[in-house]
Every structure is written in C-alpha cells, then in structure tokens.
C-alpha cells in the first residue's frame, strides 16, 4: 500500500534507526521549544477564526494542526482549509484508515485472493489498493520538492526538513530517509491531535463544572488581560489534570498501531511466534478500574497528586506509543494541546446547542471505526465569553507580529 516507508510502519532495521535519529534530532524536548512562538501565534489566529466560525470548530482544528505541522516540518504556510498539500496528505491518511480496518475487504479473511487476477468479479480491492498506494508517495514527495526549491532559491523558511537537508552527510540515502521522516510527521500528528481536541470540546460540554474550575484557575493565574502561554503551564495544575483526563477518557488510537514480532518470544508463559501481529490495547488499559475508578466518567481530579486517587500510570506513557516506537512528535503535539485548551477555556463559553424551540440538544456520542477513532460530528455552541475577548485576541495577534 506504499506505507512501508513511513516511519510508524517501517520494519526495525538500519534505515529505521536513521529515521529515529533524524526525528529525535528535530523533535526532541529541547528542540521542540524553538517552535513554541510559532505555535502560539497559530493558536491565536485559530481563536480569532473560532470566534467567527464556531459552528465549524472541527474544520478549524484541522486547519490549525495543518498550519502548525506543515510550517514546522516544511516551512510551508497553510492559508486555508482547501490547501492542496494538506488535502493530498488527508486523502492519503483517509485511505490508510480504510485499509487498516480488519474486515473491510474480503481479502482480510481470505489472503489467497490477493493472488487472483484483477479482472475477476470481487477483485475491485486490488484496483483500489493500486490507486491508494500512490497517495503516500504524493504526501512525501510534493512538499519535500517544494521545500527543496525554496532552499535552492534562498527563500526557505527554517524548518525541520531544511535544517536536516543542510546537515545531511548520508548522501542520497540520507535524503530519502529525511523525506519520509518528514512525511511521517503530518501522517502521525494531524488527525490524532484533532481527535484529542474534539474529545476535549465534548468533555467540556458534558462536564461544565470541569470547564468552570479550569477557567477559574486560568483567570487566577493568567488574569483576563492576556492569553495563556507555555510559561504559565507549571502554575496550572488543574488544567494539566484536564489534559491528562482528555487523553485517557477516549483514546484516539484505542489499539495503537499494530506491530509485528520479529522473532519468537515468550511472555508470562505465553508463546508469541515470530511474525505475529500484536496490539497495544490502549483502550483496555485506560478502562482498568484498579487504576482509573469509574473509567467512563471524566474526572480530572484522578490525576491530582494531592489526592492520590490514581495509580502511577500517566496516559502520556501509552497514548503516544511505547518503547522505541514512541511518537517523536509528542512534545509538539503536547504543546499544541495545551495552548488550544487553555486558549479556548480563557476566551470561550462551551454550551449545548439549542433547537428551533429553544430546547437544549443533547450531543450524540458516536465514533467512527478507524485506526484513528474520531468523534462523529456533534452540535454545540461555542461563543466568546465576553465582549472584550475579540479585542484581547486581536491584541495578542498584533503583539505576535511585532
């Protein structure tokens, strides 16, 4: 399907070690700090759009994450939701979601079908597979070549890709691996982070007392004459609990990415043959009542260190992957999540939408089956909390541009 070159799906070999080295070089915790200013600016612009286009908050989340990831990775500035590079990447990721759902195609149950000719009835999956196999190539090649042209013209915005290409000492092989490492960033970070933010909106809608408590903390620490920044984060412990509970409540990758065992193994008396597919059952872990009592409820206080109501496991230890396969962009994603959540709580009211009779519309919680488990669209009302909010956001944007 063309995804074997993307880092999360690449086998463990010498090339994968280079993938990991490049990714760590560009996105480790210290390196990620240099992107904070750009992320903050993008979130302020997002809040401005959200105030005017709150009904399409999912679209605004998608645009925001596209802007952040494409600028950091390629130095490319996304201007609207119809950006061709973003749409190309989204199309590739959507095709991946279709093929990774077991049972979608008969060949999943009867592998011998892949050997039959395309012209036979029922072999349409082979044509689709051929077409979809081209999409990851476009996702990797198109923005990569754009950045190289910008570099050749001397007008490239500094980015993960431009910096690695300038430092590349591994020749053509290094360039190819750098290209696919960059492609992995959008593929692994955009839809998952959007899913987390959608879950946050739903949680604040269903648990208004949590939103109120988090806002009161922000107002006390930050005040109401500026927007929260990453420097405020250590002083916002309750908001940190809200973030952790959002990650746990409905994990966006409930089975994570399937892995293949490279050699025979044994775990607690259970034999695991080589080439077995194994899953990190994130959903089951986050529903373990010995660590998370009342797991279906949204209870940020379970992560309050002062109350000690939760076991030692942090959702971050499993949501972003495990071991060598942990998500290299986790620090970028974590900062984006904090800035968006704190910004929305500081500036917006989230309430239930109303129908034509003025009655509240209860949100219907439905999730689509896919590798990344997204909420189906639901109605809610997001509005500026006061008349001064628009002016506050505009002032923050003006300050960012100075």
XYZ file of C-alpha atoms in Angstrom:
402
model
C 0.000 0.000 0.000
C 3.011 2.320 -0.121
C 3.159 2.994 3.627
C 6.185 0.816 4.359
C 8.475 3.869 4.056
C 6.529 5.887 6.622
C 8.283 5.627 9.975
C 5.475 4.100 12.110
C 5.081 1.237 9.615
C 8.709 0.671 8.697
C 10.360 -2.501 9.964
C 13.104 -2.391 12.550
C 16.338 -2.182 10.535
C 19.246 0.186 9.911
C 17.056 2.562 7.899
C 14.566 2.752 10.771
C 17.389 3.665 13.148
C 18.215 6.568 10.843
C 14.535 7.589 10.806
C 14.555 7.669 14.567
C 17.833 9.586 14.772
C 16.601 12.289 12.411
C 13.230 12.558 14.170
C 14.828 12.835 17.605
C 17.233 15.444 16.317
C 14.405 17.663 15.105
C 11.665 16.996 17.653
C 13.247 16.130 20.998
C 12.023 18.042 24.046
C 14.677 20.755 23.802
C 14.384 21.150 20.021
C 10.594 21.433 20.262
C 10.909 24.549 22.413
C 12.058 26.639 19.443
C 8.643 26.107 17.848
C 6.654 27.488 20.798
C 6.421 31.035 19.445
C 5.085 29.855 16.087
C 2.587 27.507 17.728
C 1.384 30.313 19.991
C 0.864 32.622 17.012
C -1.067 29.950 15.110
C -3.306 29.275 18.123
C -4.098 32.986 18.492
C -5.141 33.114 14.829
C -7.199 29.962 15.419
C -9.039 31.618 18.319
C -9.804 34.600 16.090
C -11.315 32.295 13.453
C -13.134 30.211 16.054
C -14.892 33.295 17.436
C -16.290 33.951 13.947
C -16.768 30.344 12.777
C -17.541 28.313 15.883
C -20.047 26.007 14.160
C -17.182 24.558 12.135
C -14.812 24.029 15.048
C -13.647 20.656 13.684
C -12.655 22.298 10.411
C -10.809 24.975 12.380
C -8.961 22.300 14.371
C -7.914 20.624 11.126
C -6.706 23.913 9.664
C -4.780 24.773 12.834
C -2.943 21.450 13.017
C -2.224 21.567 9.296
C -0.691 25.031 9.710
C 1.446 24.030 12.692
C 2.771 20.759 11.283
C 3.401 21.966 7.723
C 5.225 25.093 8.893
C 7.379 23.255 11.429
C 8.139 20.354 9.094
C 8.455 22.048 5.703
C 8.452 25.805 6.309
C 5.230 25.860 4.302
C 2.486 28.322 5.262
C -1.039 26.891 5.041
C -3.567 29.652 4.392
C -6.935 27.900 4.226
C -8.724 24.576 4.675
C -8.534 23.806 0.951
C -4.748 23.897 0.810
C -3.667 21.351 -1.843
C -0.774 19.921 0.186
C -2.965 19.377 3.236
C -5.763 17.845 1.155
C -3.269 15.496 -0.515
C -1.996 14.321 2.877
C -5.518 13.974 4.282
C -6.553 11.846 1.313
C -3.604 9.529 1.916
C -4.396 9.198 5.626
C -8.074 8.517 4.935
C -7.114 5.688 2.567
C -4.914 4.243 5.297
C -7.862 4.298 7.687
C -9.908 2.242 5.241
C -7.323 -0.468 4.660
C -6.360 -0.884 8.321
C -9.906 -1.729 9.419
C -9.990 -5.520 9.582
C -12.972 -6.945 7.738
C -13.450 -4.048 5.334
C -12.326 -6.273 2.462
C -12.774 -9.980 1.812
C -9.020 -10.412 1.329
C -8.572 -9.737 5.068
C -10.269 -13.066 5.792
C -9.086 -14.925 2.681
C -5.494 -13.804 1.925
C -5.218 -16.120 -1.106
C -7.481 -13.674 -3.002
C -4.547 -11.319 -3.466
C -3.065 -13.803 -5.953
C -6.123 -13.788 -8.252
C -6.256 -11.579 -11.385
C -7.816 -8.132 -11.168
C -10.447 -8.810 -13.862
C -12.268 -11.436 -11.772
C -15.508 -10.353 -10.006
C -14.878 -9.184 -6.448
C -11.275 -8.178 -7.120
C -12.005 -4.452 -7.034
C -9.926 -4.183 -3.871
C -6.794 -4.744 -5.974
C -7.558 -1.724 -8.160
C -8.215 0.392 -5.080
C -5.010 -0.825 -3.463
C -3.016 0.155 -6.552
C -4.577 3.628 -6.634
C -4.165 4.183 -2.906
C -0.533 3.044 -2.994
C 0.298 6.232 -4.931
C -1.087 8.539 -2.225
C 1.749 8.161 0.332
C 4.234 8.984 -2.432
C 2.428 12.247 -3.125
C 2.236 13.023 0.583
C 6.012 12.602 0.853
C 7.258 13.952 -2.479
C 5.180 17.072 -3.151
C 6.012 19.157 -0.035
C 9.554 17.756 0.000
C 10.263 19.013 -3.519
C 8.615 22.347 -2.693
C 10.970 22.892 0.246
C 14.000 21.930 -1.853
C 13.018 24.535 -4.463
C 12.635 27.164 -1.748
C 16.093 26.275 -0.439
C 17.627 26.474 -3.910
C 16.105 29.932 -4.335
C 17.416 31.033 -0.936
C 13.948 31.873 0.403
C 13.163 28.810 2.540
C 11.635 29.378 5.968
C 13.755 27.461 8.522
C 12.132 24.096 9.177
C 12.777 20.541 10.291
C 13.328 19.496 6.676
C 15.556 22.385 5.591
C 17.802 22.035 8.641
C 18.250 18.286 8.177
C 18.932 18.628 4.457
C 21.582 21.266 5.147
C 23.241 18.970 7.703
C 22.838 15.748 5.695
C 26.089 13.787 5.487
C 24.489 10.495 4.417
C 24.096 11.327 0.735
C 21.135 10.165 -1.312
C 20.150 7.527 1.231
C 20.046 10.146 3.968
C 17.952 12.484 1.812
C 15.426 9.744 1.098
C 15.071 8.852 4.771
C 14.792 12.522 5.749
C 11.976 12.876 3.202
C 9.979 10.012 4.687
C 10.698 11.107 8.254
C 9.159 14.476 7.400
C 6.153 12.799 5.770
C 5.593 10.809 8.954
C 5.064 13.991 10.968
C 1.808 15.020 9.294
C 0.600 11.458 8.962
C 1.167 10.749 12.637
C 0.246 14.072 14.206
C -2.592 15.896 12.489
C -5.619 13.607 12.793
C -4.703 12.232 16.212
C -4.348 15.698 17.750
C -7.598 16.860 16.143
C -9.293 13.819 17.676
C -7.967 14.724 21.129
C -9.213 18.311 20.796
C -12.658 17.117 19.667
C -12.807 14.930 22.784
C -11.917 17.986 24.872
C -14.822 20.005 23.438
C -17.213 17.131 24.156
C -15.907 16.762 27.716
C -16.332 20.478 28.447
C -19.845 20.274 27.001
C -20.857 17.314 29.169
C -18.965 18.384 32.306
C -19.439 22.164 32.608
C -18.235 22.155 36.213
C -14.819 20.973 34.977
C -14.697 23.799 32.437
C -15.663 26.290 35.136
C -12.986 25.077 37.539
C -10.274 25.110 34.848
C -11.272 28.614 33.737
C -11.203 29.902 37.305
C -7.656 28.589 37.650
C -6.621 30.303 34.410
C -8.238 33.589 35.462
C -6.454 33.441 38.805
C -3.010 32.680 37.355
C -3.101 34.462 33.999
C -5.722 37.138 34.554
C -8.135 38.357 31.907
C -5.964 40.928 30.140
C -3.767 38.434 28.245
C -3.879 34.897 26.864
C -2.156 31.870 28.448
C 1.354 30.958 27.296
C 3.572 27.919 27.783
C 5.280 29.808 30.616
C 2.026 29.654 32.603
C 1.764 25.881 32.362
C 3.601 24.945 35.595
C 1.150 27.140 37.527
C -1.974 25.483 36.071
C -2.086 22.046 37.758
C -5.834 21.533 37.368
C -5.657 22.247 33.638
C -2.854 19.679 33.451
C -5.227 17.164 35.044
C -7.865 18.065 32.432
C -5.347 17.399 29.656
C -4.399 14.007 31.117
C -8.036 13.020 31.571
C -8.821 14.052 27.991
C -6.041 11.747 26.769
C -7.387 8.890 28.897
C -11.155 9.352 28.546
C -11.484 8.263 24.916
C -8.078 7.370 23.428
C -7.970 8.329 19.754
C -5.867 5.276 18.850
C -7.581 2.627 21.005
C -5.416 -0.213 19.671
C -2.433 1.950 18.756
C -0.583 0.907 15.589
C -0.310 -2.882 15.147
C 3.186 -4.309 15.469
C 4.819 -7.466 14.165
C 7.002 -9.695 16.318
C 10.379 -10.115 14.604
C 11.318 -13.348 16.399
C 9.786 -15.995 18.636
C 9.124 -14.624 22.094
C 7.500 -15.610 25.366
C 5.577 -13.513 27.881
C 4.401 -14.918 31.220
C 4.257 -18.419 29.819
C 2.533 -17.405 26.595
C 4.402 -18.180 23.383
C 4.364 -15.413 20.757
C 5.512 -16.796 17.377
C 7.625 -14.715 15.022
C 5.626 -12.560 12.591
C 2.626 -12.435 14.940
C 0.659 -9.181 14.946
C 0.402 -7.637 18.402
C -1.652 -4.689 19.594
C -1.109 -2.256 22.420
C -4.660 -2.275 23.793
C -4.735 1.338 24.931
C -8.496 1.283 25.369
C -8.395 -1.628 27.824
C -5.574 -0.030 29.816
C -7.475 3.245 30.167
C -10.517 1.280 31.373
C -8.629 -0.586 34.111
C -10.681 0.219 37.211
C -7.811 -0.688 39.524
C -6.055 2.436 38.239
C -8.965 4.512 36.952
C -12.153 4.113 39.042
C -15.354 4.971 37.126
C -13.418 4.979 33.843
C -16.340 6.170 31.696
C -16.618 9.379 33.713
C -14.486 12.449 33.029
C -12.732 13.053 36.370
C -9.600 15.233 36.104
C -9.107 15.030 39.869
C -7.963 11.427 39.499
C -4.599 12.866 38.382
C -4.308 15.365 41.219
C -1.108 14.410 43.040
C -2.510 15.821 46.260
C -5.460 13.423 46.214
C -3.569 10.309 45.089
C -6.731 8.795 43.635
C -4.931 7.343 40.621
C -2.216 4.790 40.148
C 1.213 5.728 38.847
C 0.343 5.367 35.151
C 0.125 8.577 33.135
C -1.891 8.442 29.891
C 1.096 10.058 28.176
C 3.029 6.833 28.816
C 0.707 4.898 26.490
C -1.162 7.375 24.271
C 1.997 8.458 22.434
C 3.286 4.927 21.936
C 5.663 2.688 23.837
C 9.378 1.958 23.761
C 11.367 2.664 20.615
C 8.135 3.339 18.736
C 7.043 6.271 20.905
C 5.773 9.182 18.809
C 8.710 11.523 18.038
C 6.343 14.479 17.680
C 4.793 14.069 21.127
C 6.298 17.296 22.503
C 4.984 19.325 19.552
C 1.535 17.764 19.981
C 1.527 18.231 23.753
C 2.311 21.942 23.456
C -0.379 22.418 20.799
C -2.924 20.657 23.021
C -2.067 22.860 26.000
C -2.207 26.107 24.015
C -5.539 25.251 22.382
C -7.240 24.015 25.545
C -6.042 26.906 27.690
C -6.872 29.416 24.940
C -10.410 28.111 24.481
C -11.115 27.995 28.216
C -9.774 31.532 28.660
C -11.840 33.036 25.848
C -14.876 30.877 25.005
C -18.049 29.507 26.553
C -18.932 25.955 25.501
C -22.613 25.106 25.937
C -25.200 22.794 24.429
C -26.758 23.916 21.169
C -30.486 24.682 21.077
C -33.129 23.696 18.568
C -35.791 25.912 16.990
C -37.896 25.713 20.161
C -35.028 26.839 22.359
C -34.557 23.387 23.897
C -31.067 22.033 24.522
C -29.777 19.455 22.053
C -28.105 16.528 23.785
C -24.940 15.566 21.887
C -24.966 12.088 20.371
C -21.657 10.387 21.047
C -20.716 8.306 18.023
C -17.244 7.308 16.897
C -16.129 6.106 13.506
C -14.244 2.796 13.182
C -10.721 3.561 12.005
C -7.085 3.420 13.042
C -7.644 6.928 14.460
C -11.002 6.878 16.242
C -12.702 10.225 15.582
C -15.946 11.537 17.031
C -18.772 11.852 14.550
C -19.934 15.493 14.178
C -21.991 16.759 17.104
C -23.707 20.071 17.760
C -22.622 22.545 20.411
C -22.405 26.294 20.950
C -19.006 27.972 21.253
C -19.084 31.721 21.800
C -16.784 34.456 23.188
C -17.179 34.653 26.955
C -17.325 38.475 26.910
C -17.312 41.463 24.571
C -13.658 42.070 25.396
C -12.472 38.673 24.139
C -12.279 39.641 20.469
C -10.210 42.699 21.333
C -7.966 40.594 23.580
C -7.322 38.046 20.816
C -6.672 40.768 18.232
C -4.212 42.458 20.598
C -2.362 39.164 21.092
C -2.094 38.705 17.315
C -0.760 42.246 16.878
C 1.837 41.562 19.578
C 2.843 38.305 17.838
C 3.505 40.203 14.607
C 5.822 42.765 16.186
